GROMACS .gro file of C-alpha atoms in nm:
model
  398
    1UNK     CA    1   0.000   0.000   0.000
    2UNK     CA    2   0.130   0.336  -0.075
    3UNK     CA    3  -0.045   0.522   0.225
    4UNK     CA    4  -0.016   0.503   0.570
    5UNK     CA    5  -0.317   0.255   0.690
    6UNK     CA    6  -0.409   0.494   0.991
    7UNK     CA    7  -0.785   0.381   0.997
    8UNK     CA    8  -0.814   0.137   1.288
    9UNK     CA    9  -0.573  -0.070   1.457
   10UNK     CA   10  -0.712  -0.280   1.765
   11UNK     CA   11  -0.538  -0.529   2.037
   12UNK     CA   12  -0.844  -0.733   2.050
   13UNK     CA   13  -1.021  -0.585   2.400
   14UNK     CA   14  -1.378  -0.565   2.446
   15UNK     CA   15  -1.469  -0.753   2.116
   16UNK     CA   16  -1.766  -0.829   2.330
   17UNK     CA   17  -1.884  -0.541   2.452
   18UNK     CA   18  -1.994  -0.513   2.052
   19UNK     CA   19  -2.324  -0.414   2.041
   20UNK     CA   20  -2.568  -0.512   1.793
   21UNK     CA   21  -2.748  -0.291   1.538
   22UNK     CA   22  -3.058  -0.221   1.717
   23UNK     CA   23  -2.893  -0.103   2.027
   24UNK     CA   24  -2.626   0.106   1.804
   25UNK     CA   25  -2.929   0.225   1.672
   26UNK     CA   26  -3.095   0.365   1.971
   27UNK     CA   27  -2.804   0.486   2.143
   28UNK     CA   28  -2.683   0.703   1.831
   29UNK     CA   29  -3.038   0.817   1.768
   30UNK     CA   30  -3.010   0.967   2.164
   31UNK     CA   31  -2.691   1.076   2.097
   32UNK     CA   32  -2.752   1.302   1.821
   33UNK     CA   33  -3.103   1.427   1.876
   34UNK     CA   34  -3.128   1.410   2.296
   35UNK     CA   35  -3.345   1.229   2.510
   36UNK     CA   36  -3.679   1.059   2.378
   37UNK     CA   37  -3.943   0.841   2.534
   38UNK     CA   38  -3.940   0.523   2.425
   39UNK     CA   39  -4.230   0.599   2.207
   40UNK     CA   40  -4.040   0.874   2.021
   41UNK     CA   41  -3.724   0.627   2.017
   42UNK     CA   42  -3.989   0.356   1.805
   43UNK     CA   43  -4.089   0.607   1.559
   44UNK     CA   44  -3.753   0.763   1.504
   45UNK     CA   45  -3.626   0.430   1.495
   46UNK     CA   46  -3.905   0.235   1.292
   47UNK     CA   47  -3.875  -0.060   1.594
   48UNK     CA   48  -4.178  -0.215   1.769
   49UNK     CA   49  -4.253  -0.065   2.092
   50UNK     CA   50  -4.175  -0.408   2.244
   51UNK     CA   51  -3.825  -0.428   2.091
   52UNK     CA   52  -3.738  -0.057   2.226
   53UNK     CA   53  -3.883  -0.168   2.565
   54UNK     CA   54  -3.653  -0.455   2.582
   55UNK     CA   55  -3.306  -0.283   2.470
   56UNK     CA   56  -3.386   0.021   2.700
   57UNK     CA   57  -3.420  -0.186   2.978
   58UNK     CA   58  -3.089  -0.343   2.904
   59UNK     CA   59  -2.939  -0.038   2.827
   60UNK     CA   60  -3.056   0.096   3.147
   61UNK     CA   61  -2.928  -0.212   3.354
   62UNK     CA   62  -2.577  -0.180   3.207
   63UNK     CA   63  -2.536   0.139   3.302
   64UNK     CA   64  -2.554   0.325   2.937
   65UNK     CA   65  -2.890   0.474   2.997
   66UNK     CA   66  -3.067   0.665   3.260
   67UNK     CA   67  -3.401   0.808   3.296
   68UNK     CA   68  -3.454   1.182   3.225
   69UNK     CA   69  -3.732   1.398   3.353
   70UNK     CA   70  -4.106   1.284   3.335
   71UNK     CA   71  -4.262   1.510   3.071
   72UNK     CA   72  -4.568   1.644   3.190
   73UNK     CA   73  -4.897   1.824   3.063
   74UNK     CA   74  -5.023   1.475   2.822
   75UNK     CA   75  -5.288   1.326   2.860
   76UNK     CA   76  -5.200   0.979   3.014
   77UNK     CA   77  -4.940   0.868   3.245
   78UNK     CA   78  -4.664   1.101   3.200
   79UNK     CA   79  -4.368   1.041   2.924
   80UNK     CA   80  -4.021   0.942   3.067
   81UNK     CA   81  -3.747   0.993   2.807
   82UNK     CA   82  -3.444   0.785   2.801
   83UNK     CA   83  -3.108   0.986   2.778
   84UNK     CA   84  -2.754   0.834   2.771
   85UNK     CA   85  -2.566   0.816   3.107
   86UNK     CA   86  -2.252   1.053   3.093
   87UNK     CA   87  -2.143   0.754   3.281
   88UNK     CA   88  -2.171   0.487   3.068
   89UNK     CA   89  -1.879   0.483   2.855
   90UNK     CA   90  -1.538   0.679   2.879
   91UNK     CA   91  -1.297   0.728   2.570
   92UNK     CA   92  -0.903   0.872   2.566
   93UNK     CA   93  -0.782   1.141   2.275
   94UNK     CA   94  -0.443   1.188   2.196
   95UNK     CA   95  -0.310   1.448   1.983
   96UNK     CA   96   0.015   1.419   1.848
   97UNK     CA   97   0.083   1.751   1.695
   98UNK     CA   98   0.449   1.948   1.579
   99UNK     CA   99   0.476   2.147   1.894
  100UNK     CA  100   0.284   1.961   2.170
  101UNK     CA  101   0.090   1.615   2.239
  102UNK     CA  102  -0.227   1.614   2.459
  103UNK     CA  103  -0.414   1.330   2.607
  104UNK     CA  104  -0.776   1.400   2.734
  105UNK     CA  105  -1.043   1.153   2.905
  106UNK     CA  106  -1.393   1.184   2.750
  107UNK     CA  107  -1.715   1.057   2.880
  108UNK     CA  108  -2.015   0.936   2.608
  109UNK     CA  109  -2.153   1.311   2.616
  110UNK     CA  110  -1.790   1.442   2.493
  111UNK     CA  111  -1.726   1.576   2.771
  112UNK     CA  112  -1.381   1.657   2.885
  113UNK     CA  113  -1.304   1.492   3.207
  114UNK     CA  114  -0.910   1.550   3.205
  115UNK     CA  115  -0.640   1.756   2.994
  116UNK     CA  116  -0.283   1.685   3.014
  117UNK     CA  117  -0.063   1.851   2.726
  118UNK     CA  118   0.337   1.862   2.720
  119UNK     CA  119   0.517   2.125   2.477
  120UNK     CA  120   0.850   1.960   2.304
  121UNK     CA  121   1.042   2.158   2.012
  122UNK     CA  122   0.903   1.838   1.785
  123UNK     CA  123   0.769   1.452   1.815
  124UNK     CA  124   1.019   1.198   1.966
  125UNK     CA  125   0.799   0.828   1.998
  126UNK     CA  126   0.983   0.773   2.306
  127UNK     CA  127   0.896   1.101   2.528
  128UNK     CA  128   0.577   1.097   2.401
  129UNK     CA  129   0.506   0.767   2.516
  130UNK     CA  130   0.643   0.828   2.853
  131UNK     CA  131   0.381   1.132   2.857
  132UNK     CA  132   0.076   0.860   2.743
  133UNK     CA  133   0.224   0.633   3.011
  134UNK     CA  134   0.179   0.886   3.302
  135UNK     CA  135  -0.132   1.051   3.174
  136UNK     CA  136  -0.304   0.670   3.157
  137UNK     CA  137  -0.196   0.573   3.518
  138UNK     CA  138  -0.336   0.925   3.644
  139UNK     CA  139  -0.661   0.837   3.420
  140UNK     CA  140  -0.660   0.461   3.579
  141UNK     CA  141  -0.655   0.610   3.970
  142UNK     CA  142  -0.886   0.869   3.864
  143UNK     CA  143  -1.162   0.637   3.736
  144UNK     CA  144  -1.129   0.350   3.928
  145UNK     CA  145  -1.143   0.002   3.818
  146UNK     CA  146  -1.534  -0.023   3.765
  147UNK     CA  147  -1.511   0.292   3.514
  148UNK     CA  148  -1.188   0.225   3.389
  149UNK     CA  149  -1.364  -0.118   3.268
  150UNK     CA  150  -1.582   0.112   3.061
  151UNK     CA  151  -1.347   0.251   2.859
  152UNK     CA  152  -1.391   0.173   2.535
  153UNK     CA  153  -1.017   0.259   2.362
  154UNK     CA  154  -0.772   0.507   2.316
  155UNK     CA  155  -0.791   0.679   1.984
  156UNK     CA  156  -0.461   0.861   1.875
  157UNK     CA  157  -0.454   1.211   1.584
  158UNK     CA  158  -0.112   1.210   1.400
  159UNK     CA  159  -0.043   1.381   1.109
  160UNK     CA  160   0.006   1.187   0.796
  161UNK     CA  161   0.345   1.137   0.734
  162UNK     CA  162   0.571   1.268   1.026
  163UNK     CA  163   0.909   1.192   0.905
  164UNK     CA  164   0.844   1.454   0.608
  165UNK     CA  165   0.828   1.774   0.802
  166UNK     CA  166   1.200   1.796   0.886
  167UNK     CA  167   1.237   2.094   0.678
  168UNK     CA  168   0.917   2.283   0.799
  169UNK     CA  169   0.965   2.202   1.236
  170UNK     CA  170   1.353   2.217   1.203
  171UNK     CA  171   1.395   1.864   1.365
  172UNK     CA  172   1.656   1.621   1.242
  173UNK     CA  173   1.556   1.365   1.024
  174UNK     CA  174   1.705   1.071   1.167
  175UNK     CA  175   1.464   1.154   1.458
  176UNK     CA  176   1.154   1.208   1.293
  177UNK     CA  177   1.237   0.830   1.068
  178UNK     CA  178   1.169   0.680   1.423
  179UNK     CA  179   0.773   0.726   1.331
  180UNK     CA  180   0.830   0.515   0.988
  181UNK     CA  181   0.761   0.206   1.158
  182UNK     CA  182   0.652   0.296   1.517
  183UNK     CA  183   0.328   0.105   1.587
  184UNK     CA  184   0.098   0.281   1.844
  185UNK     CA  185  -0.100  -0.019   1.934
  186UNK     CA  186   0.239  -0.286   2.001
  187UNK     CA  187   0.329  -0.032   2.223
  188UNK     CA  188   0.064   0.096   2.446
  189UNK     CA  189   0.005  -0.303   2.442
  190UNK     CA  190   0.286  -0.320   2.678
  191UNK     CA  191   0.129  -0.032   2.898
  192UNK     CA  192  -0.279  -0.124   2.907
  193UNK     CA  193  -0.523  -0.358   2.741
  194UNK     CA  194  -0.717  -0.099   2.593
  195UNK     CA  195  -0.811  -0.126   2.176
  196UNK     CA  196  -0.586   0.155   1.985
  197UNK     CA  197  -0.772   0.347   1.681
  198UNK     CA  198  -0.522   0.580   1.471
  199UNK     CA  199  -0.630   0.854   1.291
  200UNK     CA  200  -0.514   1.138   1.054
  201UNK     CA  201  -0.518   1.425   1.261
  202UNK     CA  202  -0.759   1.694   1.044
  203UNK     CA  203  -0.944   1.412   0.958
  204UNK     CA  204  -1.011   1.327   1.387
  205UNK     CA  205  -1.082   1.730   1.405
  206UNK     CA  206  -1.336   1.706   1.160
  207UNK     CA  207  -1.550   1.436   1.347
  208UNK     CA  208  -1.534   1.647   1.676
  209UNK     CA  209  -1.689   1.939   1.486
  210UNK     CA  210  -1.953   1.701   1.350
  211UNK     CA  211  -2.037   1.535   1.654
  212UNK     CA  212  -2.004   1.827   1.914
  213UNK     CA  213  -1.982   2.145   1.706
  214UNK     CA  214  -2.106   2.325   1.376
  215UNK     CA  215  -2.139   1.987   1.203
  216UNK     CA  216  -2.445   1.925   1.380
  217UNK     CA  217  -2.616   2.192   1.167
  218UNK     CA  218  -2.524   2.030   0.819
  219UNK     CA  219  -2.521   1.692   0.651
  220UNK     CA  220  -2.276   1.761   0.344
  221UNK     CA  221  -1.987   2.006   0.388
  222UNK     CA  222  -1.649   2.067   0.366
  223UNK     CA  223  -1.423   2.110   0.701
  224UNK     CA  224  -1.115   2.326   0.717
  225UNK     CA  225  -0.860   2.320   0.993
  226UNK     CA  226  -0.622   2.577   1.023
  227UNK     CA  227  -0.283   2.397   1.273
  228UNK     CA  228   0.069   2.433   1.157
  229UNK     CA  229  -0.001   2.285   0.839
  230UNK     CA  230  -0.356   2.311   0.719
  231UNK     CA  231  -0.552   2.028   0.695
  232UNK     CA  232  -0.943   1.912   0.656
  233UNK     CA  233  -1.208   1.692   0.639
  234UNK     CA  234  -1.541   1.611   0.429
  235UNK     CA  235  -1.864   1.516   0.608
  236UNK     CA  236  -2.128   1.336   0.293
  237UNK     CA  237  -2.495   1.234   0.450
  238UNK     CA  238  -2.426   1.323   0.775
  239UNK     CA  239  -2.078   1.066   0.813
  240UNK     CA  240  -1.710   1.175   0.774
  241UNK     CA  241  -1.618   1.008   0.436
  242UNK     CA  242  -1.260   0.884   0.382
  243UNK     CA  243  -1.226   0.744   0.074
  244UNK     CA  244  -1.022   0.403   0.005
  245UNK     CA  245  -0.692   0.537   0.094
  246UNK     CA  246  -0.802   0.726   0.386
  247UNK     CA  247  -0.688   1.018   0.299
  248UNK     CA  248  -1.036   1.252   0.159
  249UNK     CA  249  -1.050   1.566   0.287
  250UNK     CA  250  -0.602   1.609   0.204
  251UNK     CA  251  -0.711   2.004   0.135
  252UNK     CA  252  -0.402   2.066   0.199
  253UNK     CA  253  -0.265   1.945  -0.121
  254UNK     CA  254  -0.500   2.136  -0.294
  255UNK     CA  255  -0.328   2.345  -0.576
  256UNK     CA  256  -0.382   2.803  -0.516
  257UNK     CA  257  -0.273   3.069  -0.717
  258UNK     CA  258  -0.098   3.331  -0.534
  259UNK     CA  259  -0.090   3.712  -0.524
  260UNK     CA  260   0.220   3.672  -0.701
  261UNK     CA  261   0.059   3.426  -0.998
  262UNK     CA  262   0.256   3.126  -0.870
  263UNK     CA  263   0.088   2.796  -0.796
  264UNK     CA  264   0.098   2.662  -0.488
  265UNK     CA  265  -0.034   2.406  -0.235
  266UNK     CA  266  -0.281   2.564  -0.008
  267UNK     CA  267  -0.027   2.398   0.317
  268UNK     CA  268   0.187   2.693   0.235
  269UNK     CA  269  -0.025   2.935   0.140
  270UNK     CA  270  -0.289   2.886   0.433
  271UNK     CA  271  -0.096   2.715   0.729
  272UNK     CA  272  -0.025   2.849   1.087
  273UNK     CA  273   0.361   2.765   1.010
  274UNK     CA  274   0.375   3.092   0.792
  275UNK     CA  275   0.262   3.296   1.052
  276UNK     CA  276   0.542   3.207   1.270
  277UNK     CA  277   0.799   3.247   1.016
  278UNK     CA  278   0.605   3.616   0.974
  279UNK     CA  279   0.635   3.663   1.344
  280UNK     CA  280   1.002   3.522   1.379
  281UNK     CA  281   1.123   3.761   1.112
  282UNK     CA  282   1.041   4.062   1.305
  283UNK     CA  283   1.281   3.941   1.625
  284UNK     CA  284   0.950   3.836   1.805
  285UNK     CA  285   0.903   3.461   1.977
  286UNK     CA  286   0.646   3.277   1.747
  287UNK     CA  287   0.601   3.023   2.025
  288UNK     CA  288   0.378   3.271   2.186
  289UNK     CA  289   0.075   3.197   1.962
  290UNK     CA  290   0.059   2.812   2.131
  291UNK     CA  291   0.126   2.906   2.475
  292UNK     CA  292  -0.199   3.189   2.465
  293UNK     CA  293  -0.455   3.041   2.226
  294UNK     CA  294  -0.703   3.255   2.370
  295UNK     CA  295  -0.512   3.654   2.279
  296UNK     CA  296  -0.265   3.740   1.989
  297UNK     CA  297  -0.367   4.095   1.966
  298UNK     CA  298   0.026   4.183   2.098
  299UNK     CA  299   0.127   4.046   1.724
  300UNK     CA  300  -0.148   4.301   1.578
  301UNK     CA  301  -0.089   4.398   1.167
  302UNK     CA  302   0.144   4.100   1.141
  303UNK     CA  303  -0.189   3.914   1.251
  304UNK     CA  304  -0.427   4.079   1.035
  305UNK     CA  305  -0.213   4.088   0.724
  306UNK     CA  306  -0.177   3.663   0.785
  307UNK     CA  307  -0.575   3.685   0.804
  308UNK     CA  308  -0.605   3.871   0.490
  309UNK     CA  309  -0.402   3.590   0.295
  310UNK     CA  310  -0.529   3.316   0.473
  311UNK     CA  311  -0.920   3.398   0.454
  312UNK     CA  312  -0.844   3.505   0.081
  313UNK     CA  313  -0.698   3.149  -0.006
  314UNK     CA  314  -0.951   2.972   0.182
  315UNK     CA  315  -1.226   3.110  -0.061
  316UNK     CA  316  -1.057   2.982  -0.351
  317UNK     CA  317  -1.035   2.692  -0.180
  318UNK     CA  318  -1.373   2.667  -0.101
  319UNK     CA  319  -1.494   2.689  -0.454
  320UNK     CA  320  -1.219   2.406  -0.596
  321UNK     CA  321  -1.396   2.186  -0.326
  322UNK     CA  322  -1.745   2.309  -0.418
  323UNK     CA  323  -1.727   2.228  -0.794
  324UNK     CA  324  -1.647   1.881  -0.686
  325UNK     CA  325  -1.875   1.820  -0.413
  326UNK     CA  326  -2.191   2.040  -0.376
  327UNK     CA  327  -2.160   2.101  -0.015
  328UNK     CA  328  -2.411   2.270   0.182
  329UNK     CA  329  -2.141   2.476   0.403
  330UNK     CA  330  -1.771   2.545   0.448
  331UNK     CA  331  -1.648   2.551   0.792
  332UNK     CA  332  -1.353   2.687   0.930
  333UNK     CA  333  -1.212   2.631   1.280
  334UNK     CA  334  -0.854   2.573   1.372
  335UNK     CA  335  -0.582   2.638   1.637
  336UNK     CA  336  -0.601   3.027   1.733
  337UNK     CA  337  -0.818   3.262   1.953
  338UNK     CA  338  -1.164   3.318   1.837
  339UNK     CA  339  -1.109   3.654   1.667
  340UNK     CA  340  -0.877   3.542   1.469
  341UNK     CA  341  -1.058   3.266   1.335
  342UNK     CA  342  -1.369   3.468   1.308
  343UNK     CA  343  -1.158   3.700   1.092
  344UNK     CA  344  -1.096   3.422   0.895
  345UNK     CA  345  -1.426   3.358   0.838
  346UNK     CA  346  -1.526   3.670   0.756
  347UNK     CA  347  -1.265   3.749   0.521
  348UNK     CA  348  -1.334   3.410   0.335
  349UNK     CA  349  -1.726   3.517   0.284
  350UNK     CA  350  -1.613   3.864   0.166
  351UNK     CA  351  -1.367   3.726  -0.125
  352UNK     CA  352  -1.587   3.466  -0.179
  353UNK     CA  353  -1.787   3.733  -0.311
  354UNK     CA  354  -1.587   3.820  -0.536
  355UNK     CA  355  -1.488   3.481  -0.721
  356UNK     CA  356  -1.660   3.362  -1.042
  357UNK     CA  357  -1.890   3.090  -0.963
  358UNK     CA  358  -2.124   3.028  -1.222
  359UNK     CA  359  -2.229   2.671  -1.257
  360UNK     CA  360  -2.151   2.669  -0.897
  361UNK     CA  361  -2.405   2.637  -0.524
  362UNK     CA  362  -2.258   2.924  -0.352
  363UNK     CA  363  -2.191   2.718   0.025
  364UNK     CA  364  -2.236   2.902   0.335
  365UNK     CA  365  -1.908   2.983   0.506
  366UNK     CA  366  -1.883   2.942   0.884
  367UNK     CA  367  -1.700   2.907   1.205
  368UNK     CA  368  -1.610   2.566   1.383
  369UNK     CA  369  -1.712   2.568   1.706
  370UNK     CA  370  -1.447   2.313   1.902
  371UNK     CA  371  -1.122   2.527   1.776
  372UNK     CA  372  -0.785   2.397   1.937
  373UNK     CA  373  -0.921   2.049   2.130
  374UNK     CA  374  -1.073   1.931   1.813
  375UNK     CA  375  -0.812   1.703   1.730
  376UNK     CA  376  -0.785   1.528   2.018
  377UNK     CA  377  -1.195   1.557   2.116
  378UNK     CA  378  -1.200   1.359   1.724
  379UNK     CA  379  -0.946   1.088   1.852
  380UNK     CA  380  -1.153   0.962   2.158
  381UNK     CA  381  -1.423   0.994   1.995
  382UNK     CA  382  -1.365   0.743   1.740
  383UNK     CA  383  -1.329   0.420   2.023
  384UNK     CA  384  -1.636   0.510   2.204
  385UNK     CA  385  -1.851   0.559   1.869
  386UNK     CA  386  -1.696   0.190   1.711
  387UNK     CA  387  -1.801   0.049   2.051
  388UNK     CA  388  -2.169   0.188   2.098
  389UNK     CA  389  -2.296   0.370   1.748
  390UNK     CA  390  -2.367   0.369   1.416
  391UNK     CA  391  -2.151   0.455   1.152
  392UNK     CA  392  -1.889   0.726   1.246
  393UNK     CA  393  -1.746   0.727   0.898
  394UNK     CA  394  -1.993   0.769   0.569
  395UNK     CA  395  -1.933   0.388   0.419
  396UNK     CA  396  -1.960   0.236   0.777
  397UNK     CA  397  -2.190  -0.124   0.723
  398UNK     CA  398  -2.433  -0.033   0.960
   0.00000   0.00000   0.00000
């Protein structure tokens, strides 16, 4: 194969905790539209009321389920609805990024339960395995055996490729060909018995937003990620679609012309690298802009001269992508403080305006919601969803 295989990679755990289709069904159903009665869970699902009766009891006794509020003000008995237990399952996310790894403990709701993050000048396997060691026994005392039973994997966000940034990050390549064959799941096999999923790092960003953030909003659209290097996803009847190579959604491969006339790859035309290198050339510290994600109005014009070029080759970007795919939506999140990525936003809509698109749906441009914990929100929440749900990924036999 010539592409890294980065879909799924298991160690065998919990094979049994598989659930079958109906109660996949149910639970995603309640994940994505909120509690229901089980009345409202039979028509939404097209199951006999008997059936749902039976799987929400079970659900219920195994601790995924728990009874919301009665509603009130029906005639009849009043309606109980059926909500998932942020109890019932836990995942862990780990983001391996250029500057920093992070490793965060999710509960079935996607909520955050723990952050642990450790700045390096770039990826070594070895110290970043010593960081998922600690973080995991901290996790393990934190939940307990009974919970730590309900975890249903670790998933792990790396960038495609590693050993080809050398040039970009500054790091030696002898260092960064230790990734070439390092296998995740041999060895965090030697540290726990959880199941190991490994995923392209935009792609894991763009399932957080769909799950937790804009997404929600839109069944076909395109997903941009502003990090170092720019990356993306693509979200086709309401599922993250891969391809066969795993690798849909590569927008940042995706040939720009420049002010200049020259032809480019959006990665450096569009990427957070090239603001450092803007910010380095004045005598500044570009490591500023990860250490205070939330305020990087002390780099002021360098910042809004970055938006200008960035937001500007996003729209072109957005219309390659839209005379491919008709999406609904574009939308834009990434690694920086709101304003800035508002800005982004903004400025993509207004030369959007400006483009020729005849022939063309015009797509709504808007904002992620998750920004910088996307990547590693995505990661954990690919184990939880191949455990319990239905089809995380468009293509998924259901």
């Amino acid at each position: 194969m010539t592409h890294e295989d980065s879909r799924v990679q298991t160690t065998g755990r919990n094979q049994s905790a598989l659930r079958d289709h109906n109660e996949r069904l149910i639970l995603t159903k309640l994940s994505r539209q909120g509690p229901m009665p089980g009345s409202e869970i039979s028509r939404v699902t097209a199951l006999s009321p008997q059936t749902v009766s039976v799987i929400l009891r079970e659900l219920e006794q195994d601790g995924m389920l728990t009874r919301g509020t009665p509603m009130r003000g029906r005639v009849g008995k009043p309606s109980i609805p059926m909500e998932l237990s942020k109890n019932g399952a836990y995942s862990v996310g780990v983001k391996i990024g250029r500057r920093s790894a992070t490793v965060v403990l999710t509960n079935i709701l996607g909520e955050v339960l723990l952050n642990r993050s450790v700045r390096y000048d770039y990826p070594i396997p070895g110290p970043i395995m010593a960081f998922l060691t600690d973080a995991l026994a901290q996790i393990r005392t934190q939940l307990g055996p009974r919970d730590w039973d309900r975890i249903a994997g670790i998933g792990i966000a790396k960038p495609y490729e590693i050993w080809a940034w050398h040039d970009t990050i500054g790091a030696p390549q002898r260092d960064l060909d230790l990734w070439r064959d390092f296998d995740f799941a041999e060895s965090l096999g030697q540290i726990c018995d959880l199941d190991v999923f490994v995923e392209n790092d935009a792609t894991a960003a763009s399932q957080a937003e769909h799950l937790y953030g804009a997404g929600r909003d839109w069944s076909h659209y395109a997903y941009f990620f502003v990090g170092t290097f720019i990356g993306g996803g693509v979200v086709l009847n309401d599922a993250v679609f891969e391809g066969p190579f795993v690798n849909a959604g590569a927008f940042g491969s995706l040939p720009v012309r420049t002010a200049t006339g020259e032809t480019r790859q959006l990665i450096d035309t569009a990427s957070l690298y090239l603001l450092e290198d803007r910010i380095r050339a004045t005598g500044s510290d570009p490591s500023a802009i990860w250490q205070d994600q939330s305020d990087w109005s002390q780099f002021g014009p360098i910042i809004e001269d970055w938006i200008a070029q960035t937001g500007t080759q996003l729209a072109f970007a957005a219309l390659s992508v839209c005379s491919v795919i008709d999406f609904e939506a574009i939308v834009i999140d990434g690694s920086m403080p709101d304003r800035v990525r508002d800005g982004l936003v903004a400025r993509a809509r207004q030369e959007l305006e400006t483009l020729d698109t005849r022939g063309l749906h015009v797509p709504q441009v808007v904002a992620g919601a998750i920004g910088r914990q996307a990547r590693e929100m995505g990661a954990a929440a690919i184990p939880i969803h191949a455990k319990h749900f239905l089809a995380l990924h468009a293509g998924d036999v259901a």
